[in-house]
Short mmCIF file of C-alpha atoms in Angstrom, two decimals:
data_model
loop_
_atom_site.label_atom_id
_atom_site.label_comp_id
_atom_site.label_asym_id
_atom_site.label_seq_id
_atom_site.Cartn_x
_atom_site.Cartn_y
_atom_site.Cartn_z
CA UNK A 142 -31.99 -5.46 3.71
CA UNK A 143 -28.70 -4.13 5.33
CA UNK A 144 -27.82 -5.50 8.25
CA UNK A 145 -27.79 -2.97 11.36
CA UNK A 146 -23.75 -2.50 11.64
CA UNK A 147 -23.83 -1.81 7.34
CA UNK A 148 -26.67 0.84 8.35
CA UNK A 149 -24.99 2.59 11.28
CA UNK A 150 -21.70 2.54 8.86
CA UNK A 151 -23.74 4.32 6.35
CA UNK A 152 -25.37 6.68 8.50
CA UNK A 153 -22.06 8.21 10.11
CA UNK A 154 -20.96 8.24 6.07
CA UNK A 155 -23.99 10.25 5.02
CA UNK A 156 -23.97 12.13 8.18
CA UNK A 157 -20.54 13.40 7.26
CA UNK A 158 -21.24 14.69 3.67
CA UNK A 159 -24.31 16.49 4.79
CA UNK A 160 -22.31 18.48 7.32
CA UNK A 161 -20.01 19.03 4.41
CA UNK A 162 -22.52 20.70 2.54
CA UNK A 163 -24.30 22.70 5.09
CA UNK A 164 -20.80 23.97 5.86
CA UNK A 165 -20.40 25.17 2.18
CA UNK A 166 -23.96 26.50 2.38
CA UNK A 167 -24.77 23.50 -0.21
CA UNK A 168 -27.38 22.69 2.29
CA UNK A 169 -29.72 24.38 5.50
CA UNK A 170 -28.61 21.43 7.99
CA UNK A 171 -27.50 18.08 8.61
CA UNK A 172 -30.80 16.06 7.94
CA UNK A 173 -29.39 12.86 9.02
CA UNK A 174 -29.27 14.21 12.64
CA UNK A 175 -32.82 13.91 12.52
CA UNK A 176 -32.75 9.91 11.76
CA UNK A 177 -33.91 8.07 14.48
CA UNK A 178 -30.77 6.48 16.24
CA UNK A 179 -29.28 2.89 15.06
CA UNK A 180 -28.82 0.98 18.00
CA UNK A 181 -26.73 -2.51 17.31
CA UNK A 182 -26.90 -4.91 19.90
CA UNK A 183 -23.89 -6.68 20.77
CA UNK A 184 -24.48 -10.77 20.49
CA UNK A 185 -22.76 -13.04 23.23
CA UNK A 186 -19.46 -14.11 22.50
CA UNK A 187 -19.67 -18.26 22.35
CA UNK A 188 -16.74 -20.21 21.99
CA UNK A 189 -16.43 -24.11 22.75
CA UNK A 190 -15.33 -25.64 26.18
CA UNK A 191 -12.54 -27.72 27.10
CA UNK A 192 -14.76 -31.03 26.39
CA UNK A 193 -16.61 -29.69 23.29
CA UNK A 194 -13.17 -29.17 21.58
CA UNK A 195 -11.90 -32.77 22.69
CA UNK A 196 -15.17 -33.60 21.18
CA UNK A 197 -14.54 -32.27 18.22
CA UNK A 198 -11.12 -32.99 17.68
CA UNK A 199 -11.38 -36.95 18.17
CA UNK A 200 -14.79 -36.88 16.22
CA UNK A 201 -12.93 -35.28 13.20
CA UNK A 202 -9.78 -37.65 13.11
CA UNK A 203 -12.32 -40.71 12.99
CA UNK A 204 -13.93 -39.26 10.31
CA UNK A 205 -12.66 -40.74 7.19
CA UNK A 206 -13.85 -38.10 4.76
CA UNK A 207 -12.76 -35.36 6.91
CA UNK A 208 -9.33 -36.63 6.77
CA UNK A 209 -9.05 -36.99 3.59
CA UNK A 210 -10.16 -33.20 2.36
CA UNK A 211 -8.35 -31.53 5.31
CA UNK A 212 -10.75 -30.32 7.10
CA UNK A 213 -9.34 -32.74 10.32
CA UNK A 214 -5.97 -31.24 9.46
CA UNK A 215 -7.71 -27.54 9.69
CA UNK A 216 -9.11 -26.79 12.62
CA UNK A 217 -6.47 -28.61 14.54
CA UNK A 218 -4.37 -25.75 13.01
CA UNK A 219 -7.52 -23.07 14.00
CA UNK A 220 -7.53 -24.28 17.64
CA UNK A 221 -3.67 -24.04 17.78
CA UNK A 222 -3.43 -20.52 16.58
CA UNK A 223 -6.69 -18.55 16.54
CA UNK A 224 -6.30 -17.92 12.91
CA UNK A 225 -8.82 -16.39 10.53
CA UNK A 226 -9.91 -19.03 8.06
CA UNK A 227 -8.46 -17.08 4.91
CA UNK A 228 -5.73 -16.79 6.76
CA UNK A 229 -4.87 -20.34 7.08
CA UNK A 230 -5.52 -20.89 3.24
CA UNK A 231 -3.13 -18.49 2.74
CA UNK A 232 -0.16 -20.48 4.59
CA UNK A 233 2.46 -22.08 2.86
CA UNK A 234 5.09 -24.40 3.97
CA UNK A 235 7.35 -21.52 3.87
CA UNK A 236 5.61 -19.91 6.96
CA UNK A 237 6.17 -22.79 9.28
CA UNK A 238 9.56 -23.96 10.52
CA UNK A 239 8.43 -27.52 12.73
CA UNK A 240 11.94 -28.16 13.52
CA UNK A 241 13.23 -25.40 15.71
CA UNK A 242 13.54 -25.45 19.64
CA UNK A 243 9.81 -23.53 19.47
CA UNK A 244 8.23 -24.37 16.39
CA UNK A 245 6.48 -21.22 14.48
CA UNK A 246 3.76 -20.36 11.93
CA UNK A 247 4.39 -16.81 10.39
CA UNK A 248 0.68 -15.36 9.36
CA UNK A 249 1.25 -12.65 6.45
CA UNK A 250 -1.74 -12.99 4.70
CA UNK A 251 -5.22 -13.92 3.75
CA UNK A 252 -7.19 -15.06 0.88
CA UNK A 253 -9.83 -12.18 -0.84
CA UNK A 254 -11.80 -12.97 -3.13
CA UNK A 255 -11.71 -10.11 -6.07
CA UNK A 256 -14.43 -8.59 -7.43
CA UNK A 257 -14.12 -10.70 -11.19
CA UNK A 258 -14.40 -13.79 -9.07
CA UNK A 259 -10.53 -14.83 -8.99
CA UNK A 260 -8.67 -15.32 -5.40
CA UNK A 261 -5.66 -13.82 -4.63
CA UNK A 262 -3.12 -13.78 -1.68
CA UNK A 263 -3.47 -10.32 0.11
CA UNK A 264 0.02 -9.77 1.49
CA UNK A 265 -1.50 -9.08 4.79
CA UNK A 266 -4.28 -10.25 6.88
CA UNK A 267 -7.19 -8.62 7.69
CA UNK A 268 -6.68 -6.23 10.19
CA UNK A 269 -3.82 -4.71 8.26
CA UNK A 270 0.03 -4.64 7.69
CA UNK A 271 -0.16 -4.40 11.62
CA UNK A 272 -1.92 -7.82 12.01
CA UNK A 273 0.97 -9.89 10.80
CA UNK A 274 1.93 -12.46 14.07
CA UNK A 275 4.35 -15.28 14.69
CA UNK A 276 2.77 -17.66 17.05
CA UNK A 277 4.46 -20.52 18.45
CA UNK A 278 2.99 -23.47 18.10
CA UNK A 279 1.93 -26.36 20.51
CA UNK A 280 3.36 -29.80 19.99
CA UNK A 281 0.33 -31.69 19.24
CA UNK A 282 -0.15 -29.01 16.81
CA UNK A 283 3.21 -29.86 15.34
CA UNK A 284 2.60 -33.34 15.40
CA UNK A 285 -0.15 -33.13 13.09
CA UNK A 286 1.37 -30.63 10.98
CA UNK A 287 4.68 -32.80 10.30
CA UNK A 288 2.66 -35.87 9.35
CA UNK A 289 0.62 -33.41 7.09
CA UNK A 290 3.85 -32.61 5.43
CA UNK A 291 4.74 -36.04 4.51
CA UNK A 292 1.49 -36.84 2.41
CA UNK A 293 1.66 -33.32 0.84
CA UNK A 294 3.61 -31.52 -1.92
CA UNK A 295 6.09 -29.42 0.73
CA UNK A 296 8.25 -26.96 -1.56
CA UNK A 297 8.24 -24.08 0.61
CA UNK A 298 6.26 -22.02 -1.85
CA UNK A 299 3.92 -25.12 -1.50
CA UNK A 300 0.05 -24.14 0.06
CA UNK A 301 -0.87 -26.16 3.30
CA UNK A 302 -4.34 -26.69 2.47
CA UNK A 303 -4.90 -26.03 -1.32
CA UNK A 304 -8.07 -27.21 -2.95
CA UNK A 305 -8.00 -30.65 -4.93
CA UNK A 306 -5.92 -28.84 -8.12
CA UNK A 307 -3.47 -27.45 -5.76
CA UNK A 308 -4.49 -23.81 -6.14
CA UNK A 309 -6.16 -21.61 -3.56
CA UNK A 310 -9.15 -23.04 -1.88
CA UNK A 311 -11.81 -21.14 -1.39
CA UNK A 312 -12.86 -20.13 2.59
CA UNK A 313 -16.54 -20.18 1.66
CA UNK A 314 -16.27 -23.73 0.84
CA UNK A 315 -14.27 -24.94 3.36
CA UNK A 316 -17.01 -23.16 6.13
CA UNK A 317 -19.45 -25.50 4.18
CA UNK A 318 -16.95 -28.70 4.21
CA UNK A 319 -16.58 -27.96 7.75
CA UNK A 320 -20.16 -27.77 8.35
CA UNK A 321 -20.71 -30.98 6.72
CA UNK A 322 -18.22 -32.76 8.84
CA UNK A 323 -19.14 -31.63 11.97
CA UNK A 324 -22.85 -32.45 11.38
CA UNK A 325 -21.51 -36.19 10.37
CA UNK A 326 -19.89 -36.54 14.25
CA UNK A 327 -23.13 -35.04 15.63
CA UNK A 328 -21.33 -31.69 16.37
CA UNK A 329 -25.28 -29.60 15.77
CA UNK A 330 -25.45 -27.90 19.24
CA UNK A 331 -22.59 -25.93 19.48
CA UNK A 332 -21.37 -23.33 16.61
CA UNK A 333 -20.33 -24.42 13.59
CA UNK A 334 -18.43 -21.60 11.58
CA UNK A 335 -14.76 -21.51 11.61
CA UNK A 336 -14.55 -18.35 13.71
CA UNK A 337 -16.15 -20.28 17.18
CA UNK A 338 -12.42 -21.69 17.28
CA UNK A 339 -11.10 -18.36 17.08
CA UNK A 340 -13.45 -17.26 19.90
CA UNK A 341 -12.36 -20.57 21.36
CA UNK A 342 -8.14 -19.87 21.50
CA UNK A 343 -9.19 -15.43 23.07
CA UNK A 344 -11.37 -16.77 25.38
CA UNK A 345 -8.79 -19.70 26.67
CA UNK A 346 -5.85 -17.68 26.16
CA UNK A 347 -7.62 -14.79 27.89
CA UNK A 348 -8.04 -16.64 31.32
CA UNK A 349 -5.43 -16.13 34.02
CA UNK A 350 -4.77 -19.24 36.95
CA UNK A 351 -7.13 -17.82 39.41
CA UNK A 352 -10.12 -18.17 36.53
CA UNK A 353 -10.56 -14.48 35.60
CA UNK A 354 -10.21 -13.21 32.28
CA UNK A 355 -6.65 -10.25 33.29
CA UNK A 356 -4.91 -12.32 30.43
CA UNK A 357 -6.20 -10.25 27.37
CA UNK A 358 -3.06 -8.72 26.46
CA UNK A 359 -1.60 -12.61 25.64
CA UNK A 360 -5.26 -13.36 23.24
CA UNK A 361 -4.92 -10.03 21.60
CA UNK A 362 -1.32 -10.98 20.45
CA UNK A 363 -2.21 -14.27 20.19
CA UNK A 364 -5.04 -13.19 17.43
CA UNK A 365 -3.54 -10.08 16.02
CA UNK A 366 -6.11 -7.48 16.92
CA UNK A 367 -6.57 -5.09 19.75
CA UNK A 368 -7.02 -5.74 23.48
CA UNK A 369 -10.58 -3.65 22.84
CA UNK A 370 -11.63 -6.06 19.47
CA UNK A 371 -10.53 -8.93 21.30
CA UNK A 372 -12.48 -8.50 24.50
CA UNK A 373 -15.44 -7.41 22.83
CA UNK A 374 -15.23 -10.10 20.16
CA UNK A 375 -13.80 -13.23 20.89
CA UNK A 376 -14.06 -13.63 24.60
CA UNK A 377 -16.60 -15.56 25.75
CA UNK A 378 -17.08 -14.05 29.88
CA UNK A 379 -16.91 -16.08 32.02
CA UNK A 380 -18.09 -13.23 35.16
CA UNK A 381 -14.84 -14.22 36.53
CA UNK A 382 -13.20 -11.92 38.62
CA UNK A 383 -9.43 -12.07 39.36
CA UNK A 384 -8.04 -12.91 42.79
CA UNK A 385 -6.93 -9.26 43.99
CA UNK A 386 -7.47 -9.86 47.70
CA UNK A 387 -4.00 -8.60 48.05
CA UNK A 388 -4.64 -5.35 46.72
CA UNK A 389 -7.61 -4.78 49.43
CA UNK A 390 -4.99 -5.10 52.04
CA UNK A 391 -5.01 -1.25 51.84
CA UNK A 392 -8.29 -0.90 52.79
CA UNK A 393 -7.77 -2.81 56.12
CA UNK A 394 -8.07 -1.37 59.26
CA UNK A 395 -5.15 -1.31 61.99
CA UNK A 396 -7.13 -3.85 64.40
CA UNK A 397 -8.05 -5.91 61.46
CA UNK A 398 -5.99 -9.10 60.75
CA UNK A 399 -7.40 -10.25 57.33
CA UNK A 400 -8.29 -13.59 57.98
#
């Protein structure tokens, strides 16, 4: 059974060709019209806290097997930019440069799997040509990342996280790999898939210093997708409003002193 946003999406297609053919007298009326609406609830953005990501993070670098296939490696590199999990198979030691003044990641692409079963580098990520970010990376981030280097092949046409061969690694195994590990450190609570540190980066990055959310310009950016995508998909709310008491200063009466 399709899902509800694969039925809506097929609705508005077949709702289109039958007001193609009415209008060519190929047909008395758009019959779709008469469907019963699709309604498609919108699920609660969840992302992990401040302590759930510590959590995580230690509970991963003790974890010897986690370590070993990357996966510690991984979402240290998730949490730091907000990337899409094909994305970050995609990288190559060609997009980073860890030595400059502000050290970068370049995302360009994604890995796709093709319809004969093969993977392939798309040469941009998922939202598009448009979608393609250079994010600045933190220093803990870097950290990790340089010591990665060491233990790894590093030719700049090198991949960051290739599978045990060296060639592409496959996202839908590494969401199982992760899975794995986090059910090892006793991470079952919380959400597992790859994209909850996503969420995790626009809903931190969203968050100005008086606790509201005004900030979704910088996690749109941050995650290379509009302010509208971002809000409505990976921002957790926190019912937060900013601290605009200054702007209410035009409401105030003469006699009024605002205290």
């Amino acid at each position: 059974m399709a899902s509800k946003p694969t039925a809506k999406l097929a609705k508005t297609c077949l709702s289109g060709m039958w007001t193609i053919a009415s209008r060519y007298g190929a047909s008395p009326g758009n019959i779709v019209k008469l469907l019963a609406p699709i309604i498609v609830e919108d699920k609660p953005v969840v992302a992990w806290s401040v302590e759930e990501v510590q959590r995580i993070r230690s509970g991963l670098r003790d974890d010897e097997l986690a370590s070993v296939n990357g996966i510690t490696d991984l979402v240290d590199l998730l949490l730091a930019t907000g990337c899409r999990i094909g994305e970050a198979m995609a990288l190559k030691w060609k997009h980073f440069d860890l030595d400059a003044a502000k050290p970068t990641v370049f995302v360009e692409g994604t890995v796709v799997r093709l319809r004969g079963g093969g993977m392939i580098i798309q040469p941009h990520p998922k939202g598009g040509p448009n979608g393609k970010r250079r994010l600045i990376l933190p220093a803990w981030a870097v950290t990790r990342l340089r010591a990665r280097r060491t233990l790894l092949p590093n030719d700049p046409e090198d991949l960051v996280f290739p599978s045990t061969r060296g060639t592409l690694r496959d996202p839908r195994n590494v969401r199982k790999q992760l899975l794995r590990a986090l059910n090892r450190i006793g991470v079952t609570d919380i959400p597992t898939n790859p994209h909850a540190a996503r969420k995790t980066v626009g809903t931190q990055l969203s968050e100005d210093e008086d606790g509201g959310q005004s900030d979704v310009a910088v996690a749109a950016a941050q995650l290379g997708n509009t302010e509208a995508v971002t809000r409505r998909h990976y921002i957790e709310r926190t019912h937060q409003g900013p601290d605009a008491r200054d702007r209410f200063d035009a409401f105030r009466l003469p006699d009024e002193n605002g205290e």
